[in-house]
Amino acid sequence: MPEVRSEDSVVRYYCTAGNGMEPFLVDELKRKLSAQDVYQIPGKVLFSSSATIHRVCDLKAAERLFLLLKQDSPLFCSFLAKTASVLQSRLLGDRCQWISAVRTWSRLQGELAASRNAVTASTTQRNREKGRGCEKQSGEGENRVMGMGLSRLLGWKADLKNPKLEINVYLNDDYCLLGIPLTRLLLPLANRSYLKTAGLRSTVAWAMASLAHIEPGSCVVDPMCGVGTILIEAAKEHMSACFLGVDIDDGQLQKADENVVFAELQSRVHLLKASSTALPLPSASVDAVVCDLPFGRKFSTRTNMAENLPVILSEMERVLRVGGTLVVLLSPQLSCLLKKLLSQTNCGPKCNEEAEPQTGIKSCLVSSSEQHNLQITSSSSQEALTFSSLRHQATLRVSLGVIDGLIHKYIKTLD
Ligand SMILES: C[S@@+](CC[C@H](N)C(=O)[O-])C[C@H]1O[C@@H](n2cnc3c(N)ncnc32)[C@H](O)[C@@H]1O
């Protein structure tokens, strides 16, 4: 339960989130913090909460956390960027607002420092968070204008080399935001202190686990677990479930083992060397299968994924109990192949179909030439396999950095 505090301590924040992660963050904010006035824009979620700063810093779907200073209209923004004096008077607002915001920031930093003994009351990070899409972080000129304005308003001295306080200004055609970071650039919320070796982005791994309907007593399998990121994210969130990671590669299993020990999850996360094409598990024995299939350069593998997808999918379906959940992360190409495989045996979604309306997230869009290639690649291996018991629930696009991935969710039904 979120801690209840006085009305005075309600704080307005915003978090940055990876592309496609915003709905997961909105859901997490409402569920864990009972956050109010939650408002989503591309790459960010604004919210109010009276939860302790430690609970806010425990969010798993977010990248960085900011104290919101000001939010203004897009019309104003486009005009504002051109006029230094308007920028100073309108965006900076009044002195009292700044003093109160800096007091709140200091209090929150103090609370973090007191318990973690790690966060200092000042930050030395430069204002250089990566921009997304058409959004633009304030540039050199705007930084100087803001610095001069603040110096006039509050008597502060702008020091871009070694600042005591970082102010983030986002200006674009859709919104403008002013905030003070509560987490450091090199130590974002997305950085997990309990992981030794990083694999899949932790926020995405957490999102996949959150789709898997894990309950107390559930048995969850990742048949291509790599260093175990998805299972560790799931195990940290679900204390009464148990997890099995399978991988074919000794090196990956070694790192997964170190991660599990480092995260102190040995009693609930177990590892096994096997192939996902022949899982050594009884049929209908697990409640959820979560899997990040290899694609892209980072995880080049001996297994030809397009060729082996039908048999891997068939194994996942076999080990799942009826009512169990399958959550897989795929490249856009593999995503299309999977949809094609499923549409052959049931009326699953076809390529280019829109995603679930309730998620509001775009589905995969793959060009017809890619579809044609996939047809050729996969034609040899899928004759005998059917996947009629897998019912499609959602397809969600998330950013993995340079490329996007598609998360597919299915429920196993009776036939
Ligand atoms: C994309 S990586 C998984 C990354 C993982 N989610 C993580 O965070 O580390 C895919 C994994 O599949 C494994 N793999 C490839 N072919 C396999 C097979 N036939 N059976 C089991 N694992 C396999 C690779 O060794 C690799 O660790």
Coordinates of C-alpha atoms and ligand atoms in Angstrom, one line a residue:
M1 CA 0.0 0.0 0.0
P2 CA 1.3 3.5 -0.8
E3 CA 2.2 5.4 2.3
V4 CA -0.3 8.1 3.1
R5 CA 1.1 11.5 3.9
S6 CA -0.3 15.0 4.3
E7 CA -1.6 17.0 1.4
D8 CA 1.4 19.3 1.7
S9 CA 3.8 16.6 0.7
V10 CA 2.1 15.8 -2.6
V11 CA 4.9 16.3 -5.2
R12 CA 4.6 16.7 -8.9
Y13 CA 7.2 14.7 -10.8
Y14 CA 7.9 13.4 -14.3
C15 CA 9.8 10.3 -15.4
T16 CA 11.4 9.7 -18.7
A17 CA 10.6 6.3 -20.3
G18 CA 11.8 4.4 -23.3
N19 CA 9.7 4.5 -26.5
G20 CA 6.7 2.2 -25.9
M21 CA 7.3 2.0 -22.2
E22 CA 5.0 4.9 -21.3
P23 CA 1.8 2.8 -20.8
F24 CA 3.7 0.3 -18.6
L25 CA 4.9 3.3 -16.5
V26 CA 1.4 4.8 -16.3
D27 CA 0.0 1.4 -15.1
E28 CA 2.9 1.0 -12.5
L29 CA 2.4 4.5 -11.2
K30 CA -1.3 4.0 -10.6
R31 CA -0.9 0.5 -9.2
K32 CA 2.1 1.0 -6.9
L33 CA 1.9 4.7 -5.9
S34 CA -1.8 5.4 -6.4
A35 CA -0.4 8.4 -8.4
Q36 CA -2.8 11.2 -9.3
D37 CA -3.1 13.4 -12.4
V38 CA -1.1 10.9 -14.5
Y39 CA -0.4 12.4 -17.9
Q40 CA 1.5 10.6 -20.7
I41 CA 3.4 12.3 -23.5
P42 CA 5.9 10.6 -25.8
G43 CA 9.0 9.6 -23.7
K44 CA 7.6 11.0 -20.5
V45 CA 4.9 10.5 -17.8
L46 CA 3.9 13.3 -15.5
F47 CA 2.3 12.5 -12.1
S48 CA 1.6 13.6 -8.6
S49 CA 2.3 11.5 -5.6
S50 CA 2.6 11.7 -1.8
A51 CA 4.5 8.4 -1.6
T52 CA 8.0 8.5 -0.1
I53 CA 10.8 9.4 -2.5
H54 CA 12.2 5.8 -1.9
R55 CA 9.0 4.3 -3.3
V56 CA 9.1 6.7 -6.2
C57 CA 12.7 5.7 -6.9
D58 CA 11.7 2.1 -6.9
L59 CA 9.7 2.4 -10.2
K60 CA 10.8 -0.3 -12.6
A61 CA 9.4 1.0 -15.9
A62 CA 11.0 4.5 -15.7
E63 CA 14.4 5.7 -16.9
R64 CA 15.0 9.0 -14.9
L65 CA 13.0 10.9 -12.3
F66 CA 12.6 14.7 -12.2
L67 CA 10.8 17.2 -10.0
L68 CA 8.4 19.0 -12.3
L69 CA 9.0 22.8 -12.1
K70 CA 6.8 23.9 -14.9
Q71 CA 4.7 22.6 -17.8
D72 CA 3.5 24.9 -20.5
S73 CA 1.4 24.9 -23.7
P74 CA 2.9 24.1 -27.1
L75 CA 1.7 27.3 -28.6
F76 CA 3.6 29.2 -26.1
C77 CA 6.7 27.0 -26.6
S78 CA 7.1 27.7 -30.3
F79 CA 6.8 31.4 -29.7
L80 CA 9.0 31.2 -26.7
A81 CA 12.0 29.5 -28.3
K82 CA 12.4 32.7 -30.5
T83 CA 12.2 35.3 -27.8
A84 CA 14.7 35.4 -25.0
S85 CA 12.8 37.9 -22.9
V86 CA 9.6 35.9 -23.1
L87 CA 11.5 32.7 -22.3
Q88 CA 12.9 34.4 -19.2
S89 CA 9.7 36.0 -17.9
R90 CA 7.2 33.3 -18.8
L91 CA 9.1 30.1 -18.4
L92 CA 11.1 31.1 -15.3
G93 CA 8.0 32.3 -13.6
D94 CA 8.4 33.9 -10.2
R95 CA 11.0 33.7 -7.5
C96 CA 8.8 32.1 -4.8
Q97 CA 8.0 29.2 -7.2
W98 CA 11.7 28.5 -7.7
I99 CA 12.6 28.8 -4.0
S100 CA 9.8 26.4 -3.1
A101 CA 10.9 23.9 -5.8
V102 CA 14.5 24.0 -4.7
R103 CA 13.4 23.4 -1.1
T104 CA 11.4 20.4 -2.2
W105 CA 14.3 19.1 -4.3
S106 CA 16.7 19.5 -1.3
R107 CA 14.3 17.7 1.0
L108 CA 13.9 14.8 -1.4
Q109 CA 17.6 14.6 -2.0
G110 CA 18.1 14.7 1.8
E111 CA 15.7 11.8 2.3
L112 CA 17.4 9.8 -0.4
A113 CA 20.9 10.5 1.1
A114 CA 19.8 9.8 4.6
S115 CA 18.7 6.2 3.8
R116 CA 21.0 5.3 0.9
N117 CA 24.0 7.2 2.0
A118 CA 24.8 7.4 -1.7
V119 CA 23.1 10.4 -3.2
T120 CA 24.6 13.7 -2.4
A121 CA 22.6 16.9 -2.1
S122 CA 24.1 18.3 -5.3
T123 CA 24.6 16.9 -8.7
T124 CA 27.4 17.4 -11.1
Q125 CA 25.7 16.0 -14.1
R126 CA 25.5 18.1 -17.2
N127 CA 22.3 18.9 -18.9
R128 CA 22.7 16.4 -21.8
E129 CA 19.9 13.8 -21.8
K130 CA 19.5 12.2 -25.2
G131 CA 16.6 13.7 -27.3
R132 CA 13.9 11.5 -28.8
G133 CA 12.0 11.9 -32.0
C134 CA 11.2 15.5 -32.8
E135 CA 11.7 16.5 -29.2
K136 CA 14.6 18.8 -28.5
Q137 CA 16.5 19.5 -25.3
S138 CA 17.2 23.2 -24.9
G139 CA 20.3 24.1 -26.9
E140 CA 23.4 26.2 -26.0
G141 CA 21.6 29.5 -26.7
E142 CA 18.6 28.6 -24.6
N143 CA 20.8 27.3 -21.8
R144 CA 22.6 30.7 -21.7
V145 CA 19.3 32.6 -21.7
M146 CA 18.0 30.4 -18.9
G147 CA 21.2 30.8 -16.9
M148 CA 21.1 34.6 -17.3
G149 CA 17.4 34.7 -16.4
L150 CA 17.9 32.6 -13.3
S151 CA 20.9 34.6 -12.2
R152 CA 18.7 37.8 -12.4
L153 CA 15.7 36.2 -10.7
L154 CA 17.5 34.4 -7.9
G155 CA 21.0 35.7 -7.8
W156 CA 22.4 32.3 -8.8
K157 CA 25.6 32.0 -10.8
A158 CA 25.4 29.8 -13.9
D159 CA 28.2 27.3 -13.9
L160 CA 27.9 24.8 -16.7
K161 CA 31.1 23.0 -15.9
N162 CA 30.5 22.1 -12.3
P163 CA 26.8 22.9 -11.5
K164 CA 25.3 22.4 -8.0
L165 CA 21.9 22.0 -9.5
E166 CA 20.8 20.8 -13.0
I167 CA 17.8 22.3 -14.6
N168 CA 16.3 20.4 -17.6
V169 CA 14.3 22.3 -20.2
Y170 CA 12.4 20.5 -22.9
L171 CA 11.0 22.5 -25.7
N172 CA 9.2 21.1 -28.7
D173 CA 6.1 21.7 -30.8
D174 CA 3.9 19.6 -28.5
Y175 CA 4.9 20.6 -25.0
C176 CA 7.5 22.3 -22.9
L177 CA 8.7 21.1 -19.5
L178 CA 11.1 22.4 -16.8
G179 CA 12.4 20.0 -14.2
I180 CA 15.2 19.2 -11.7
P181 CA 16.6 15.7 -11.9
L182 CA 16.3 13.6 -8.8
T183 CA 18.3 10.8 -10.2
R184 CA 21.7 11.1 -11.8
L185 CA 22.3 10.6 -15.6
L186 CA 24.7 7.8 -15.0
L187 CA 22.6 6.2 -12.3
P188 CA 19.1 6.2 -13.7
L189 CA 16.2 4.3 -12.1
A190 CA 16.6 1.8 -15.0
N191 CA 20.0 0.9 -13.6
R192 CA 19.5 -2.2 -11.4
S193 CA 21.7 -2.4 -8.3
Y194 CA 21.0 -6.2 -8.1
L195 CA 22.3 -7.1 -11.5
K196 CA 25.9 -7.9 -12.1
T197 CA 25.8 -8.5 -15.9
A198 CA 23.2 -6.7 -17.9
G199 CA 21.3 -8.4 -20.8
L200 CA 18.0 -7.2 -22.2
R201 CA 17.1 -3.7 -21.0
S202 CA 15.8 -4.1 -17.5
T203 CA 12.8 -1.9 -18.1
V204 CA 11.7 -4.0 -21.0
A205 CA 12.4 -7.3 -19.1
W206 CA 10.3 -6.0 -16.3
A207 CA 7.5 -5.0 -18.7
M208 CA 7.5 -8.5 -20.2
A209 CA 7.2 -10.1 -16.7
S210 CA 4.4 -7.7 -15.9
L211 CA 2.4 -9.1 -18.8
A212 CA 2.8 -12.7 -17.7
H213 CA 0.1 -12.8 -15.0
I214 CA 2.5 -14.2 -12.4
E215 CA 0.7 -15.2 -9.2
P216 CA 1.9 -16.6 -5.9
G217 CA 3.0 -20.2 -6.5
S218 CA 3.3 -19.7 -10.3
C219 CA 6.0 -21.6 -12.2
V220 CA 7.6 -19.4 -14.9
V221 CA 10.1 -20.5 -17.6
D222 CA 12.4 -18.5 -19.8
P223 CA 13.5 -21.1 -22.5
M224 CA 16.3 -18.8 -23.9
C225 CA 17.2 -17.0 -20.7
G226 CA 20.7 -15.5 -21.5
V227 CA 22.0 -13.8 -18.4
G228 CA 18.6 -14.2 -16.7
T229 CA 17.3 -10.6 -16.8
I230 CA 13.6 -11.3 -17.4
L231 CA 13.5 -14.0 -14.6
I232 CA 15.4 -11.8 -12.2
E233 CA 13.1 -8.8 -12.8
A234 CA 10.1 -11.1 -12.4
A235 CA 11.5 -12.8 -9.3
K236 CA 12.1 -9.4 -7.6
E237 CA 8.5 -8.4 -8.2
H238 CA 6.9 -11.8 -7.4
M239 CA 8.3 -13.1 -4.1
S240 CA 6.2 -16.3 -4.0
A241 CA 6.7 -17.6 -7.5
C242 CA 9.5 -19.8 -8.8
F243 CA 11.4 -19.5 -12.0
L244 CA 13.4 -21.7 -14.4
G245 CA 15.9 -20.3 -16.9
V246 CA 17.0 -22.5 -19.9
D247 CA 19.8 -21.7 -22.3
I248 CA 22.0 -23.7 -24.7
D249 CA 25.1 -21.6 -24.1
D250 CA 27.5 -22.4 -21.1
G251 CA 28.9 -18.8 -21.0
Q252 CA 25.4 -17.3 -20.8
L253 CA 24.4 -19.8 -18.1
Q254 CA 27.5 -19.0 -16.1
K255 CA 26.6 -15.2 -16.2
A256 CA 23.0 -16.0 -15.4
D257 CA 24.1 -18.0 -12.4
E258 CA 26.3 -15.1 -11.1
N259 CA 23.4 -12.7 -11.6
V260 CA 21.0 -15.0 -9.7
V261 CA 23.5 -15.3 -6.8
F262 CA 24.2 -11.6 -6.8
A263 CA 20.5 -10.8 -6.7
E264 CA 20.1 -13.4 -3.8
L265 CA 17.5 -15.4 -5.7
Q266 CA 19.1 -18.9 -5.7
S267 CA 16.2 -20.4 -3.8
R268 CA 13.6 -19.3 -6.4
V269 CA 15.5 -19.0 -9.8
H270 CA 16.9 -22.2 -11.2
L271 CA 19.0 -22.7 -14.3
L272 CA 19.2 -25.6 -16.8
K273 CA 21.3 -26.3 -19.9
A274 CA 19.0 -27.4 -22.7
S275 CA 17.7 -26.4 -26.1
S276 CA 14.4 -24.5 -26.5
T277 CA 13.7 -26.8 -29.4
A278 CA 13.4 -29.8 -27.0
L279 CA 12.5 -28.6 -23.5
P280 CA 13.1 -31.3 -20.8
L281 CA 9.8 -30.4 -19.1
P282 CA 6.5 -32.2 -18.9
S283 CA 3.6 -31.0 -21.0
A284 CA 1.2 -28.4 -19.4
S285 CA 3.6 -28.0 -16.4
V286 CA 4.2 -24.3 -16.3
D287 CA 2.0 -21.2 -15.7
A288 CA 3.9 -18.7 -17.9
V289 CA 6.6 -18.7 -20.5
V290 CA 8.6 -15.5 -21.1
C291 CA 11.3 -15.3 -23.7
D292 CA 13.5 -12.8 -25.5
L293 CA 14.4 -14.6 -28.7
P294 CA 17.8 -13.9 -30.2
F295 CA 17.9 -11.4 -33.0
G296 CA 20.2 -8.5 -34.0
R297 CA 24.0 -8.4 -33.8
K298 CA 24.3 -8.6 -30.0
F299 CA 22.9 -12.1 -29.8
S300 CA 24.0 -13.8 -33.0
T301 CA 23.3 -17.4 -32.5
R302 CA 23.9 -20.8 -34.1
T303 CA 20.2 -21.4 -34.0
N304 CA 18.5 -20.1 -37.2
M305 CA 15.6 -18.3 -35.6
A306 CA 13.3 -18.1 -38.7
E307 CA 13.9 -21.8 -39.4
N308 CA 13.4 -22.9 -35.7
L309 CA 10.7 -20.5 -34.6
P310 CA 7.9 -23.1 -35.4
V311 CA 9.5 -25.8 -33.3
I312 CA 10.4 -23.4 -30.4
L313 CA 6.9 -22.0 -30.4
S314 CA 5.5 -25.5 -30.4
E315 CA 7.6 -26.4 -27.3
M316 CA 6.5 -23.2 -25.5
E317 CA 2.9 -24.1 -26.2
R318 CA 3.4 -27.7 -25.1
V319 CA 4.9 -26.9 -21.7
L320 CA 2.3 -24.2 -20.9
R321 CA -0.8 -25.2 -19.0
V322 CA -4.2 -24.2 -20.3
G323 CA -4.9 -20.7 -19.2
G324 CA -1.1 -20.0 -19.0
T325 CA 0.5 -17.0 -20.6
L326 CA 3.2 -16.7 -23.3
V327 CA 5.1 -13.5 -23.6
V328 CA 7.8 -13.2 -26.3
L329 CA 10.0 -10.4 -27.5
L330 CA 10.8 -10.5 -31.3
S331 CA 12.4 -8.5 -34.1
P332 CA 9.8 -7.0 -36.4
Q333 CA 10.7 -9.7 -38.9
L334 CA 10.3 -12.6 -36.5
S335 CA 7.1 -10.9 -35.1
C336 CA 5.6 -11.1 -38.6
L337 CA 6.6 -14.7 -39.0
L338 CA 5.0 -15.6 -35.7
K339 CA 1.8 -13.9 -36.7
K340 CA 1.8 -15.7 -39.9
L341 CA 2.4 -19.1 -38.2
L342 CA -0.5 -18.5 -35.9
S343 CA -2.8 -17.2 -38.5
Q344 CA -2.4 -20.5 -40.4
T345 CA -4.0 -22.4 -37.5
N346 CA -6.3 -19.9 -35.9
C347 CA -7.6 -16.5 -36.7
G348 CA -4.7 -14.7 -35.0
P349 CA -3.8 -11.2 -36.2
K350 CA -2.1 -10.7 -39.5
C351 CA 0.8 -8.5 -40.3
N352 CA 0.0 -4.8 -40.3
E353 CA -3.0 -5.3 -38.1
E354 CA -3.5 -2.7 -35.4
A355 CA -2.6 -3.6 -31.8
E356 CA -5.1 -4.1 -28.9
P357 CA -7.1 -0.9 -28.6
Q358 CA -6.7 -0.8 -24.8
T359 CA -2.9 -0.6 -25.0
G360 CA -2.8 2.3 -27.4
I361 CA 0.5 1.0 -28.7
K362 CA 1.4 0.5 -32.3
S363 CA 1.6 -3.0 -33.7
C364 CA 4.3 -4.2 -36.0
L365 CA 4.4 -2.8 -39.5
V366 CA 6.5 -4.8 -41.8
S367 CA 6.9 -4.1 -45.5
S368 CA 5.5 -6.6 -48.1
S369 CA 9.0 -7.4 -49.3
E370 CA 10.0 -8.5 -45.7
Q371 CA 6.9 -10.6 -45.5
H372 CA 7.8 -12.3 -48.8
N373 CA 11.3 -13.1 -47.5
L374 CA 9.9 -14.6 -44.3
Q375 CA 7.5 -16.8 -46.3
I376 CA 10.4 -18.3 -48.2
T377 CA 12.6 -18.7 -45.1
S378 CA 10.0 -20.4 -43.0
S379 CA 8.3 -22.6 -45.6
S380 CA 10.3 -25.7 -45.0
S381 CA 9.8 -26.2 -41.2
Q382 CA 6.2 -25.5 -40.4
E383 CA 4.1 -28.1 -42.2
A384 CA 3.5 -30.5 -39.3
L385 CA 3.1 -27.9 -36.5
T386 CA -0.1 -26.2 -35.4
F387 CA -0.5 -23.6 -32.6
S388 CA -4.3 -23.6 -32.4
S389 CA -4.4 -23.2 -28.6
L390 CA -2.5 -19.9 -28.5
R391 CA -4.9 -16.9 -28.4
H392 CA -3.3 -13.5 -29.3
Q393 CA -3.8 -10.9 -26.6
A394 CA -1.5 -8.0 -27.5
T395 CA 1.4 -6.8 -29.6
L396 CA 3.4 -4.0 -28.2
R397 CA 6.3 -2.1 -29.8
V398 CA 9.2 -1.1 -27.5
S399 CA 12.5 0.5 -28.1
L400 CA 15.6 -1.6 -27.5
G401 CA 18.0 1.3 -28.3
V402 CA 19.0 1.3 -31.9
I403 CA 16.2 -1.1 -32.9
D404 CA 12.6 -1.8 -31.8
G405 CA 11.3 -5.1 -30.5
L406 CA 7.8 -6.4 -30.6
I407 CA 6.3 -8.0 -27.4
H408 CA 3.6 -10.6 -28.2
K409 CA 1.3 -11.9 -25.6
Y410 CA -0.8 -15.1 -25.9
I411 CA -3.0 -17.1 -23.6
K412 CA -3.2 -20.9 -24.0
T413 CA -6.8 -22.1 -24.5
L414 CA -8.3 -25.5 -24.5
D415 CA -8.2 -26.3 -28.2
Ligands
LIG1 C1 18.5 -12.6 -26.8 S1 19.4 -13.7 -25.8 C2 18.5 -13.6 -24.3 C3 18.9 -12.5 -23.5 C4 18.3 -12.5 -22.2 N1 16.9 -12.0 -22.2 C5 19.1 -11.6 -21.3 O1 18.6 -10.6 -20.7 O2 20.3 -11.9 -21.1 C6 18.9 -15.2 -26.5 C7 19.6 -16.4 -25.8 O3 19.1 -17.6 -26.5 C8 20.1 -18.5 -26.4 N2 19.8 -19.6 -27.3 C9 20.1 -19.5 -28.7 N3 19.6 -20.7 -29.2 C10 19.1 -21.4 -28.2 C11 18.5 -22.7 -28.2 N4 18.3 -23.4 -29.3 N5 18.0 -23.1 -27.0 C12 18.2 -22.4 -25.8 N6 18.8 -21.2 -25.8 C13 19.2 -20.7 -27.0 C14 21.4 -17.8 -26.5 O4 22.5 -18.5 -26.0 C15 21.1 -16.4 -25.8 O5 21.5 -16.5 -24.5

